[in-house]
């Protein structure tokens, strides 16, 4: 709701505002929805002047239609597909993470969600030479692990440092800090992070359910509303700045006993692609230091990827 | 007619300089009188016989995630913007996007596959189809209300505009509920105003509206399935809806391995079901159809194929 204020548009002065408030018109929506004829008579102002004010306010606050052809041209030139560094995951994702979309990774504890996120961040910062924003809400990110992964890619310390510098980490532990962070990224933070390295191509939130699920349940609506606001902020950022958003989620058991991603039905409409990670135990799992990403897959148990539903 | 008559009267009686207002009123009058394309035959496999959406109809597509609602919307969109030679209706469409779910690249691939069947189709044909589509994105229900007001002028100036697609009408449900506080009226106020405005546009301009609505309850064991299918949006919206399409996804059968090696592709195809209900002369009529999603969009299954799939499960 946008409240009417003096000087919002030419012709909207203090006297007119007072008359409008007396006629119970306080917001732009009220003014636009009301009958201009009757209102002009009540506020003793000319029909033409009020009609002009209504038109200017409507033009200021409405969303403008874009032709489909222009939208398509814009998308063709700006959409990119980012490889995740893991060929089988890429195949599952139809060649990689799409910019402008939210991709969700869900799985139980210890199923490798954070490791996949580390792998994606390292791949994008080292191979693709682009910046990554990593929002850590669980405290599970350790720079030493990122360095370990980079050391498996290259032994040149300078390149390792450069790649590490392109990963920008934000540590926050509640949903308001997350919303603050996302809004500040949208209003200039992304440009700042792009200085010095490549432009920001991915925003990883690990994990989004850790900050939202404590607020859900019960009779309060605030938790659901905050969840939808986080989704809206992520999507707008993904679309406006052409970044790929990757989020992680926990899992719960449905009524019939099968495993499903968490955060409920209202969140299920948000991500474009959802991946469920499961841990399949293999005999003789020997852990070795300095493992590369692909080797880890074979050693500590095969990570089985299942697509939940890739929907259009 | 009496309403437009009084509009003329006020405009003429006012002081000089009100001439421009008279012109606007007459344009609107003409735009309202001109007939918009009726979309009753938009998809005979989805709306058989005479049950298609008439002018002024509102069709709601309701379902859980991944049940094919947006896919159906793309299918209907393509049918509207394609040229008549390619099997389309050549009408303008407004796509109101509330949750950034329009996949333009997928839409273009569906259009492309339908246009290649047409001889002599090229880039220009694709561009002309896309130019019939108007896309607008709203980030809150207040902006949706203002945008619908703005669309009124677009409707007046484009007589070929016959369809508004809204994906989805339920995107602001939780945010509005939280903002409304404890009173249900305040929670539903914004969507009610949008619904009332839509109702007025439907009456005045004789357009059709298709809207998707996400389900917020999964059919679980304790509650009955009808609970999850019930509409949860405000009364004003529920009163507008004339056709309700419940979309669901059939789980792939477990006895597939027992079947022979033939139709491998069909075995892995996900089948979607649409259960349609509408009121025709006060009697509730309902029917079902099934479809699967291919590279070229939605492919409806014929009755025999439907029975085959049902028998398999």
Coordinates of C-alpha atoms in Angstrom, one line a residue:
Chain A
X1 CA 0.0 0.0 0.0
X2 CA 1.5 3.3 -1.1
X3 CA 0.4 6.2 1.1
X4 CA -0.5 9.5 -0.6
X5 CA 2.0 12.2 0.2
X6 CA 2.3 15.8 -0.7
X7 CA 4.4 16.4 -3.8
X8 CA 4.1 12.9 -5.1
X9 CA 2.9 14.3 -8.4
X10 CA 2.2 17.8 -9.8
X11 CA -1.1 19.0 -8.5
X12 CA -1.2 16.9 -5.3
X13 CA -0.8 19.7 -2.8
X14 CA -1.6 19.9 0.9
X15 CA -5.2 21.1 0.6
X16 CA -6.1 18.4 -1.9
X17 CA -4.5 15.8 0.3
X18 CA -6.6 17.0 3.3
X19 CA -9.8 16.9 1.3
X20 CA -8.9 13.4 0.0
X21 CA -8.2 12.1 3.5
X22 CA -11.6 13.6 4.6
X23 CA -13.2 11.5 1.9
X24 CA -11.3 8.4 3.2
X25 CA -8.8 8.2 0.4
X26 CA -5.4 7.6 2.0
X27 CA -3.4 5.5 -0.5
X28 CA -2.7 5.4 -4.2
X29 CA -4.8 2.2 -4.5
X30 CA -7.8 3.9 -2.9
X31 CA -7.5 6.9 -5.3
X32 CA -7.1 4.7 -8.4
X33 CA -10.1 2.5 -7.5
X34 CA -12.5 5.2 -6.6
X35 CA -15.0 7.0 -8.7
X36 CA -13.3 10.1 -10.0
X37 CA -16.5 11.9 -10.8
X38 CA -18.0 11.7 -7.3
X39 CA -14.6 12.4 -5.7
X40 CA -14.1 15.5 -7.8
X41 CA -17.4 16.9 -6.6
X42 CA -16.7 16.0 -2.9
X43 CA -13.2 17.6 -2.9
X44 CA -14.3 20.6 -5.0
X45 CA -11.6 20.1 -7.6
X46 CA -11.9 19.8 -11.3
X47 CA -12.6 16.4 -12.9
X48 CA -9.8 17.0 -15.3
X49 CA -7.2 17.8 -12.6
X50 CA -8.1 14.7 -10.6
X51 CA -8.1 12.5 -13.6
X52 CA -4.6 13.8 -14.6
X53 CA -3.3 13.1 -11.0
X54 CA -4.8 9.6 -11.2
X55 CA -3.1 8.9 -14.5
X56 CA 0.3 10.1 -13.3
X57 CA 0.1 8.1 -10.1
X58 CA -1.0 5.0 -12.0
X59 CA 1.9 5.4 -14.4
X60 CA 4.4 5.8 -11.5
X61 CA 3.3 2.7 -9.6
X62 CA 2.1 0.2 -12.1
X63 CA 4.2 -2.5 -13.8
X64 CA 4.6 -1.9 -17.5
X65 CA 3.7 -4.6 -20.0
X66 CA 6.6 -5.8 -22.1
X67 CA 6.1 -7.4 -25.5
X68 CA 6.9 -11.1 -25.7
X69 CA 9.4 -10.6 -28.6
X70 CA 11.4 -8.1 -26.6
X71 CA 11.4 -10.3 -23.5
X72 CA 12.7 -13.2 -25.6
X73 CA 15.5 -11.2 -27.1
X74 CA 16.6 -10.1 -23.7
X75 CA 16.5 -13.6 -22.3
X76 CA 18.5 -15.0 -25.2
X77 CA 21.3 -12.6 -24.6
X78 CA 21.4 -12.9 -20.8
X79 CA 20.6 -16.5 -19.8
X80 CA 23.6 -18.7 -19.2
X81 CA 24.0 -22.3 -18.0
X82 CA 26.7 -22.9 -15.3
X83 CA 28.3 -26.3 -15.1
X84 CA 28.4 -27.6 -11.5
X85 CA 31.8 -29.3 -12.0
X86 CA 30.3 -32.8 -11.7
X87 CA 29.3 -34.3 -15.0
X88 CA 26.6 -36.7 -13.7
X89 CA 25.0 -33.8 -11.8
X90 CA 25.2 -31.7 -14.9
X91 CA 23.4 -34.4 -16.9
X92 CA 20.7 -34.6 -14.3
X93 CA 20.3 -30.8 -14.3
X94 CA 20.1 -30.7 -18.1
X95 CA 23.6 -29.3 -18.6
X96 CA 23.9 -27.3 -15.4
X97 CA 22.5 -24.5 -13.2
X98 CA 20.4 -22.0 -15.1
X99 CA 20.8 -18.3 -14.4
X100 CA 17.6 -16.7 -13.4
X101 CA 16.2 -19.8 -11.7
X102 CA 16.3 -21.3 -8.2
X103 CA 17.6 -24.9 -7.9
X104 CA 17.0 -26.8 -4.7
X105 CA 19.2 -29.5 -3.1
X106 CA 17.5 -31.5 -0.4
X107 CA 18.7 -34.4 1.6
X108 CA 19.1 -35.8 5.1
X109 CA 22.0 -35.0 7.4
X110 CA 25.3 -36.1 6.0
X111 CA 24.0 -36.7 2.5
X112 CA 26.4 -34.3 1.0
X113 CA 24.4 -31.1 0.3
X114 CA 27.0 -28.7 1.6
X115 CA 29.8 -30.7 -0.1
X116 CA 27.9 -30.3 -3.4
X117 CA 27.6 -26.5 -2.7
X118 CA 31.3 -26.3 -2.0
X119 CA 32.1 -28.1 -5.2
X120 CA 29.9 -25.7 -7.2
X121 CA 31.4 -22.7 -5.6
X122 CA 35.0 -23.9 -6.2
X123 CA 34.2 -24.8 -9.8
X124 CA 32.6 -21.5 -10.6
X125 CA 35.4 -19.5 -9.0
X126 CA 38.3 -21.5 -10.3
X127 CA 37.2 -22.9 -13.7
X128 CA 34.7 -20.3 -14.8
X129 CA 36.6 -17.4 -13.1
X130 CA 33.4 -15.8 -11.9
X131 CA 32.4 -14.6 -8.4
X132 CA 30.1 -16.5 -6.0
X133 CA 28.1 -15.3 -3.1
X134 CA 27.9 -18.0 -0.4
X135 CA 25.4 -17.4 2.4
X136 CA 26.1 -19.8 5.2
X137 CA 23.4 -20.2 7.8
X138 CA 24.6 -23.4 9.5
X139 CA 28.2 -22.6 10.2
X140 CA 29.3 -25.5 8.1
X141 CA 31.6 -23.6 5.7
X142 CA 35.3 -23.9 6.4
X143 CA 37.7 -22.1 4.2
X144 CA 40.2 -25.0 4.8
X145 CA 37.8 -27.3 3.0
X146 CA 37.5 -25.0 0.1
X147 CA 41.3 -24.7 -0.1
X148 CA 41.6 -28.5 0.0
X149 CA 39.2 -28.7 -3.0
X150 CA 41.2 -26.1 -4.8
X151 CA 44.5 -27.8 -4.1
X152 CA 43.2 -30.8 -5.9
X153 CA 42.5 -28.6 -9.0
X154 CA 45.8 -26.7 -9.1
X155 CA 49.0 -26.5 -7.1
X156 CA 49.7 -22.9 -7.9
X157 CA 49.1 -21.0 -4.6
X158 CA 48.5 -17.7 -6.4
X159 CA 45.6 -19.2 -8.5
X160 CA 44.2 -20.8 -5.3
X161 CA 44.2 -17.5 -3.5
X162 CA 42.6 -15.7 -6.4
X163 CA 39.8 -18.3 -6.6
X164 CA 39.2 -18.1 -2.9
X165 CA 38.9 -14.3 -3.1
X166 CA 36.2 -14.7 -5.7
X167 CA 34.0 -16.6 -3.1
X168 CA 32.3 -14.0 -0.9
X169 CA 31.0 -15.6 2.3
X170 CA 28.2 -14.2 4.5
X171 CA 27.5 -15.8 7.9
X172 CA 24.0 -15.2 9.3
X173 CA 21.8 -17.2 11.5
X174 CA 18.2 -15.8 11.4
X175 CA 15.7 -15.0 8.7
X176 CA 15.7 -11.2 9.2
X177 CA 19.5 -11.1 8.7
X178 CA 19.0 -13.2 5.6
X179 CA 16.4 -10.8 4.2
X180 CA 18.6 -7.8 5.0
X181 CA 21.5 -9.5 3.3
X182 CA 19.5 -10.3 0.1
X183 CA 18.1 -6.8 -0.1
X184 CA 21.5 -5.2 0.4
X185 CA 22.9 -7.5 -2.3
X186 CA 20.2 -6.4 -4.7
X187 CA 20.8 -2.7 -4.0
X188 CA 24.5 -2.6 -4.8
X189 CA 26.1 -5.4 -3.0
X190 CA 26.3 -7.6 -6.1
X191 CA 28.1 -4.8 -8.0
X192 CA 30.5 -4.4 -5.1
X193 CA 31.3 -8.1 -5.0
X194 CA 32.0 -8.1 -8.7
X195 CA 34.8 -5.5 -8.4
X196 CA 38.2 -7.2 -8.9
X197 CA 36.9 -10.6 -10.0
X198 CA 34.4 -11.8 -12.5
X199 CA 30.8 -10.8 -12.2
X200 CA 28.7 -12.7 -9.6
X201 CA 27.2 -15.7 -11.3
X202 CA 25.8 -17.7 -8.4
X203 CA 24.2 -17.2 -5.0
X204 CA 24.3 -20.2 -2.8
X205 CA 22.2 -20.3 0.4
X206 CA 23.2 -23.1 2.7
X207 CA 20.7 -23.8 4.1
X208 CA 17.5 -21.9 3.7
X209 CA 15.5 -24.3 5.8
X210 CA 17.7 -23.8 8.8
X211 CA 16.5 -20.2 9.2
X212 CA 12.9 -20.7 8.1
X213 CA 11.7 -24.0 9.6
X214 CA 11.9 -22.9 13.2
X215 CA 9.3 -20.2 12.3
X216 CA 6.8 -22.6 10.6
X217 CA 4.0 -24.4 12.3
X218 CA 1.5 -23.3 14.8
X219 CA -1.1 -20.7 14.1
X220 CA 1.2 -17.8 13.3
X221 CA 1.3 -16.7 9.6
X222 CA 4.5 -14.7 10.0
X223 CA 6.7 -17.7 9.3
X224 CA 5.0 -18.5 6.0
X225 CA 5.0 -14.8 5.0
X226 CA 8.8 -14.5 5.7
X227 CA 9.4 -17.7 3.7
X228 CA 7.6 -16.3 0.7
X229 CA 9.5 -13.0 1.1
X230 CA 12.8 -14.8 1.1
X231 CA 11.7 -16.7 -2.1
X232 CA 10.6 -13.4 -3.7
X233 CA 13.9 -11.7 -2.9
X234 CA 16.0 -14.7 -4.2
X235 CA 13.9 -14.9 -7.4
X236 CA 14.0 -11.2 -8.1
X237 CA 17.8 -11.2 -7.6
X238 CA 18.2 -14.2 -9.9
X239 CA 16.1 -12.7 -12.6
X240 CA 17.3 -9.1 -12.4
X241 CA 21.1 -9.8 -12.1
X242 CA 21.2 -13.1 -14.1
X243 CA 22.6 -15.2 -11.3
X244 CA 21.9 -18.8 -10.6
X245 CA 20.4 -19.4 -7.1
X246 CA 21.2 -22.7 -5.3
X247 CA 19.5 -23.4 -2.0
X248 CA 19.6 -26.4 0.3
X249 CA 16.7 -27.9 2.2
X250 CA 16.3 -30.6 4.8
X251 CA 13.9 -33.6 4.3
X252 CA 10.9 -34.9 6.2
X253 CA 8.8 -38.0 6.0
X254 CA 5.4 -37.7 4.4
X255 CA 2.3 -39.4 5.8
X256 CA 2.9 -42.5 3.8
X257 CA 6.5 -42.8 5.1
X258 CA 8.4 -41.7 2.1
X259 CA 11.1 -39.1 2.2
X260 CA 10.2 -35.6 0.8
X261 CA 11.9 -32.2 0.9
X262 CA 11.1 -30.0 3.8
X263 CA 9.5 -26.6 4.2
X264 CA 6.0 -27.8 3.1
X265 CA 3.8 -27.5 0.1
X266 CA 3.9 -23.7 -0.2
X267 CA 7.7 -23.8 -0.7
X268 CA 7.5 -26.6 -3.2
X269 CA 6.2 -24.2 -5.9
X270 CA 9.3 -21.9 -5.5
X271 CA 12.3 -23.8 -6.9
X272 CA 12.4 -24.7 -10.6
X273 CA 14.4 -27.9 -10.1
X274 CA 14.6 -30.0 -7.0
X275 CA 17.2 -32.6 -6.4
X276 CA 17.1 -35.2 -3.6
X277 CA 20.4 -36.5 -2.3
X278 CA 20.6 -39.9 -0.6
X279 CA 23.5 -41.6 1.0
X280 CA 24.0 -45.2 -0.2
X281 CA 26.5 -47.0 2.0
X282 CA 29.3 -49.0 0.3
X283 CA 31.7 -51.4 2.0
X284 CA 35.2 -50.4 2.8
X285 CA 34.9 -46.7 2.8
X286 CA 38.4 -45.4 3.4
X287 CA 38.7 -41.6 3.9
X288 CA 41.8 -40.0 2.5
X289 CA 43.0 -36.5 3.0
X290 CA 43.2 -34.2 0.0
X291 CA 40.5 -35.8 -2.0
X292 CA 39.2 -34.2 -5.1
X293 CA 35.6 -33.8 -5.7
X294 CA 35.1 -36.6 -8.1
X295 CA 37.2 -39.1 -6.0
X296 CA 35.1 -38.4 -2.9
X297 CA 32.1 -39.7 -4.7
X298 CA 33.6 -43.1 -5.1
X299 CA 35.3 -43.4 -1.7
X300 CA 33.0 -42.3 1.1
X301 CA 29.9 -43.9 -0.4
X302 CA 28.2 -43.3 -3.6
X303 CA 26.0 -40.2 -3.7
X304 CA 22.9 -41.2 -5.5
X305 CA 21.2 -38.4 -7.3
X306 CA 17.5 -38.5 -7.9
X307 CA 15.5 -35.8 -9.6
X308 CA 12.3 -35.2 -7.7
X309 CA 10.6 -33.4 -10.4
X310 CA 12.0 -31.1 -13.0
X311 CA 9.1 -29.0 -13.8
X312 CA 8.3 -26.5 -16.4
Chain B
X1 CA -25.7 1.9 -21.8
X2 CA -27.2 4.3 -19.3
X3 CA -23.8 4.4 -17.5
X4 CA -22.0 5.5 -20.7
X5 CA -24.7 8.0 -21.4
X6 CA -24.1 9.8 -18.1
X7 CA -20.4 9.8 -18.8
X8 CA -21.1 11.7 -22.0
X9 CA -23.4 14.2 -20.1
X10 CA -20.8 15.0 -17.4
X11 CA -18.1 15.5 -19.9
X12 CA -20.1 17.9 -22.1
X13 CA -21.5 19.9 -19.1
X14 CA -18.1 20.7 -17.7
X15 CA -16.0 23.8 -18.5
X16 CA -14.0 24.2 -21.7
X17 CA -11.0 21.9 -22.0
X18 CA -13.0 18.8 -21.2
X19 CA -13.0 17.9 -24.8
X20 CA -10.3 15.3 -24.4
X21 CA -12.3 13.5 -21.8
X22 CA -15.2 13.1 -24.2
X23 CA -12.9 11.5 -26.7
X24 CA -11.7 9.0 -24.1
X25 CA -15.2 8.0 -23.1
X26 CA -16.2 7.4 -26.7
X27 CA -13.1 5.2 -27.3
X28 CA -14.0 3.1 -24.3
X29 CA -17.5 2.8 -25.5
X30 CA -16.4 1.5 -28.9
X31 CA -13.9 -0.9 -27.3
X32 CA -16.6 -2.3 -25.1
X33 CA -19.1 -2.8 -27.9
X34 CA -16.7 -4.5 -30.3
X35 CA -16.8 -8.2 -29.9
X36 CA -13.7 -10.0 -28.6
X37 CA -12.8 -13.4 -29.9
X38 CA -14.8 -16.1 -28.1
X39 CA -12.5 -18.8 -26.7
X40 CA -15.0 -21.6 -26.4
X41 CA -13.0 -23.7 -28.9
X42 CA -9.7 -23.1 -27.3
X43 CA -9.0 -26.8 -26.6
X44 CA -11.6 -29.3 -27.6
X45 CA -9.7 -32.1 -25.9
X46 CA -9.8 -30.3 -22.6
X47 CA -13.3 -28.7 -23.0
X48 CA -15.3 -31.1 -25.0
X49 CA -18.5 -30.1 -26.9
X50 CA -20.1 -27.0 -25.6
X51 CA -18.4 -26.7 -22.3
X52 CA -15.6 -24.4 -23.3
X53 CA -15.0 -21.0 -21.5
X54 CA -17.4 -18.4 -22.9
X55 CA -16.7 -14.7 -22.9
X56 CA -16.5 -13.5 -19.3
X57 CA -15.5 -16.9 -18.0
X58 CA -12.8 -17.5 -15.4
X59 CA -10.9 -20.8 -15.4
X60 CA -8.9 -21.7 -12.4
X61 CA -6.2 -24.4 -12.6
X62 CA -5.6 -25.8 -9.2
X63 CA -3.0 -28.3 -8.1
X64 CA 0.2 -29.2 -6.2
X65 CA 3.6 -28.5 -7.6
X66 CA 4.6 -30.5 -10.7
X67 CA 1.1 -31.3 -11.8
X68 CA 1.3 -29.6 -15.1
X69 CA -0.7 -26.3 -14.5
X70 CA 1.9 -24.0 -16.0
X71 CA 2.4 -26.4 -18.9
X72 CA -1.3 -26.4 -19.7
X73 CA -1.1 -22.6 -19.5
X74 CA 1.7 -22.5 -22.1
X75 CA -0.3 -24.9 -24.3
X76 CA -3.3 -22.6 -24.2
X77 CA -1.1 -19.5 -24.7
X78 CA 0.5 -21.1 -27.9
X79 CA -3.0 -21.9 -29.2
X80 CA -4.0 -18.3 -28.9
X81 CA -1.0 -16.5 -30.4
X82 CA -0.2 -18.9 -33.3
X83 CA -1.5 -17.8 -36.7
X84 CA -4.6 -19.5 -38.1
X85 CA -2.6 -21.4 -40.6
X86 CA -0.7 -23.1 -37.9
X87 CA -3.9 -24.0 -36.0
X88 CA -4.0 -21.0 -33.7
X89 CA -6.6 -18.3 -32.9
X90 CA -4.5 -15.2 -33.5
X91 CA -5.6 -13.3 -30.4
X92 CA -3.5 -11.0 -28.2
X93 CA -2.8 -12.3 -24.7
X94 CA -1.7 -10.6 -21.5
X95 CA 0.4 -12.8 -19.2
X96 CA 0.4 -11.5 -15.6
X97 CA 3.3 -13.1 -13.8
X98 CA 3.4 -13.0 -10.0
X99 CA 6.0 -15.5 -9.1
X100 CA 8.6 -15.3 -11.9
X101 CA 7.6 -18.6 -13.3
X102 CA 7.4 -17.9 -17.0
X103 CA 9.9 -20.0 -18.8
X104 CA 10.3 -18.1 -22.1
X105 CA 12.8 -20.4 -23.6
X106 CA 10.4 -23.4 -23.1
X107 CA 7.5 -21.4 -24.5
X108 CA 9.5 -20.5 -27.6
X109 CA 10.5 -24.1 -28.2
X110 CA 6.8 -25.2 -28.1
X111 CA 5.9 -22.4 -30.6
X112 CA 8.8 -23.4 -32.8
X113 CA 7.8 -27.0 -32.9
X114 CA 4.3 -26.0 -34.0
X115 CA 5.5 -23.4 -36.5
X116 CA 7.9 -25.8 -38.3
X117 CA 4.8 -27.8 -39.4
X118 CA 3.8 -24.7 -41.3
X119 CA 5.4 -24.2 -44.7
X120 CA 7.5 -21.1 -45.1
X121 CA 7.7 -20.4 -41.3
X122 CA 10.7 -18.4 -40.3
X123 CA 12.0 -16.0 -37.6
X124 CA 9.5 -13.4 -38.7
X125 CA 6.6 -15.7 -38.0
X126 CA 8.0 -16.5 -34.5
X127 CA 8.4 -12.7 -33.8
X128 CA 4.8 -12.0 -34.9
X129 CA 3.5 -14.7 -32.5
X130 CA 5.6 -13.3 -29.7
X131 CA 4.5 -9.8 -30.3
X132 CA 0.9 -10.9 -29.6
X133 CA 2.0 -11.7 -26.1
X134 CA 2.2 -8.9 -23.5
X135 CA 4.1 -9.8 -20.4
X136 CA 3.8 -8.0 -17.1
X137 CA 5.3 -8.9 -13.7
X138 CA 3.8 -7.9 -10.3
X139 CA 5.6 -8.2 -7.0
X140 CA 2.7 -7.6 -4.6
X141 CA -1.0 -7.6 -4.6
X142 CA -1.2 -3.8 -4.4
X143 CA 0.8 -3.7 -7.6
X144 CA -1.4 -6.3 -9.1
X145 CA -4.4 -4.1 -8.4
X146 CA -2.8 -1.0 -9.9
X147 CA -1.6 -3.0 -12.9
X148 CA -5.1 -4.3 -13.6
X149 CA -6.3 -0.7 -13.6
X150 CA -3.6 0.1 -16.0
X151 CA -4.5 -2.9 -18.2
X152 CA -8.0 -1.3 -18.7
X153 CA -6.4 1.3 -21.0
X154 CA -4.5 -1.5 -22.8
X155 CA -7.8 -3.4 -23.2
X156 CA -9.5 -0.3 -24.7
X157 CA -6.7 0.2 -27.2
X158 CA -6.3 -3.4 -28.3
X159 CA -9.5 -5.0 -29.5
X160 CA -7.6 -8.2 -30.4
X161 CA -6.9 -8.8 -26.7
X162 CA -9.2 -11.6 -25.6
X163 CA -7.3 -13.4 -22.8
X164 CA -5.6 -12.6 -19.5
X165 CA -3.4 -15.4 -18.0
X166 CA -2.5 -15.0 -14.4
X167 CA 0.2 -17.2 -13.0
X168 CA -0.4 -17.5 -10.2
X169 CA -3.3 -15.8 -8.3
X170 CA -2.2 -17.3 -5.0
X171 CA 1.4 -16.0 -5.0
X172 CA 0.6 -13.3 -2.4
X173 CA -1.6 -15.4 -0.2
X174 CA 0.7 -15.8 2.8
X175 CA 2.1 -12.3 2.6
X176 CA -1.4 -10.8 2.6
X177 CA -2.5 -13.0 5.5
X178 CA 0.4 -11.9 7.6
X179 CA -0.1 -8.2 6.8
X180 CA -3.8 -8.4 7.5
X181 CA -3.1 -9.3 11.1
X182 CA -5.9 -11.0 13.0
X183 CA -9.0 -10.0 10.9
X184 CA -9.9 -12.2 8.0
X185 CA -11.5 -9.3 6.2
X186 CA -8.3 -7.3 6.2
X187 CA -6.3 -10.4 5.2
X188 CA -8.5 -11.0 2.1
X189 CA -9.1 -7.3 1.3
X190 CA -6.4 -6.9 -1.4
X191 CA -7.2 -10.0 -3.3
X192 CA -10.9 -9.2 -3.0
X193 CA -10.4 -5.8 -4.6
X194 CA -8.4 -7.4 -7.4
X195 CA -11.2 -9.9 -7.9
X196 CA -13.8 -7.2 -8.0
X197 CA -11.9 -5.2 -10.5
X198 CA -11.4 -8.3 -12.7
X199 CA -15.1 -9.0 -12.5
X200 CA -15.8 -5.5 -13.8
X201 CA -13.3 -5.9 -16.6
X202 CA -14.8 -9.3 -17.6
X203 CA -18.3 -7.7 -17.7
X204 CA -17.3 -4.6 -19.6
X205 CA -14.8 -6.0 -22.1
X206 CA -16.0 -9.6 -22.5
X207 CA -12.5 -11.1 -22.1
X208 CA -11.6 -14.5 -20.6
X209 CA -9.3 -15.2 -17.7
X210 CA -7.2 -18.3 -16.9
X211 CA -5.5 -18.4 -13.6
X212 CA -3.3 -20.9 -11.8
X213 CA -3.7 -21.4 -8.1
X214 CA -1.1 -23.4 -6.1
X215 CA -2.5 -26.0 -3.6
X216 CA -1.3 -25.4 0.0
X217 CA -2.4 -28.7 1.5
X218 CA -1.1 -32.0 0.5
X219 CA -3.8 -34.8 0.5
X220 CA -2.7 -36.7 3.5
X221 CA -3.9 -39.8 5.3
X222 CA -5.8 -38.1 8.2
X223 CA -7.7 -35.5 6.1
X224 CA -9.8 -36.4 3.2
X225 CA -8.7 -35.5 -0.3
X226 CA -11.5 -33.0 -0.8
X227 CA -10.0 -30.9 2.0
X228 CA -6.8 -30.3 -0.1
X229 CA -8.8 -29.5 -3.2
X230 CA -11.0 -26.9 -1.6
X231 CA -10.3 -23.3 -2.7
X232 CA -8.8 -21.3 0.0
X233 CA -8.8 -17.8 -1.6
X234 CA -11.3 -15.1 -0.9
X235 CA -15.0 -15.4 -1.6
X236 CA -14.9 -12.7 -4.3
X237 CA -12.5 -14.8 -6.3
X238 CA -14.4 -18.0 -5.8
X239 CA -17.6 -16.4 -7.0
X240 CA -15.8 -15.3 -10.3
X241 CA -14.5 -18.8 -11.1
X242 CA -16.7 -20.5 -13.7
X243 CA -14.6 -23.5 -14.6
X244 CA -12.3 -25.3 -12.1
X245 CA -9.6 -27.6 -13.3
X246 CA -8.0 -29.9 -10.7
X247 CA -4.6 -31.0 -11.9
X248 CA -2.9 -34.1 -10.5
X249 CA -0.1 -36.4 -11.3
X250 CA -0.4 -40.1 -11.7
X251 CA 2.3 -42.0 -9.9
X252 CA 4.1 -44.3 -12.4
X253 CA 2.9 -47.9 -11.8
X254 CA 5.1 -50.4 -10.0
X255 CA 4.3 -53.3 -12.3
X256 CA 5.9 -51.7 -15.3
X257 CA 8.7 -54.2 -15.3
X258 CA 6.3 -57.0 -16.0
X259 CA 5.3 -55.4 -19.3
X260 CA 7.0 -56.2 -22.5
X261 CA 9.9 -54.2 -23.9
X262 CA 7.7 -52.2 -26.2
X263 CA 6.7 -48.6 -25.7
X264 CA 9.7 -47.8 -23.5
X265 CA 9.1 -44.1 -24.0
X266 CA 5.5 -44.3 -22.8
X267 CA 6.6 -46.3 -19.8
X268 CA 8.7 -43.5 -18.6
X269 CA 6.2 -40.8 -19.5
X270 CA 4.5 -39.1 -16.6
X271 CA 0.8 -39.0 -17.0
X272 CA -1.1 -36.0 -15.8
X273 CA -4.8 -35.9 -15.1
X274 CA -7.1 -32.9 -15.2
X275 CA -10.5 -33.1 -13.6
X276 CA -12.8 -30.3 -14.8
X277 CA -15.9 -29.0 -13.1
X278 CA -18.3 -26.3 -14.3
X279 CA -21.8 -25.3 -13.8
X280 CA -24.0 -25.5 -16.9
X281 CA -27.5 -24.2 -16.4
X282 CA -27.2 -24.7 -12.6
X283 CA -26.2 -28.3 -12.9
X284 CA -22.6 -29.3 -11.9
X285 CA -20.9 -31.0 -14.9
X286 CA -17.6 -32.7 -14.6
X287 CA -15.2 -34.7 -16.8
X288 CA -11.6 -35.8 -16.9
X289 CA -8.8 -35.8 -19.4
X290 CA -5.2 -36.9 -19.3
X291 CA -2.1 -35.7 -21.0
X292 CA 1.7 -36.1 -20.9
X293 CA 4.4 -33.5 -21.5
X294 CA 6.7 -33.8 -24.5
X295 CA 9.3 -31.6 -26.1
X296 CA 6.6 -30.1 -28.2
X297 CA 4.4 -29.3 -25.3
X298 CA 1.3 -31.0 -24.0
X299 CA 0.1 -34.1 -25.8
X300 CA -3.5 -35.2 -24.8
X301 CA -4.1 -38.9 -24.5
X302 CA -7.0 -40.4 -26.4
X303 CA -9.6 -42.4 -24.5
X304 CA -8.1 -45.7 -25.5
X305 CA -4.7 -44.7 -24.3
X306 CA -6.2 -43.5 -21.1
X307 CA -7.8 -46.8 -20.4
X308 CA -4.5 -48.6 -21.2
X309 CA -2.7 -46.5 -18.6
X310 CA -5.5 -47.0 -16.1
X311 CA -5.4 -50.8 -16.6
X312 CA -1.6 -50.9 -16.1
X313 CA -1.9 -49.4 -12.6

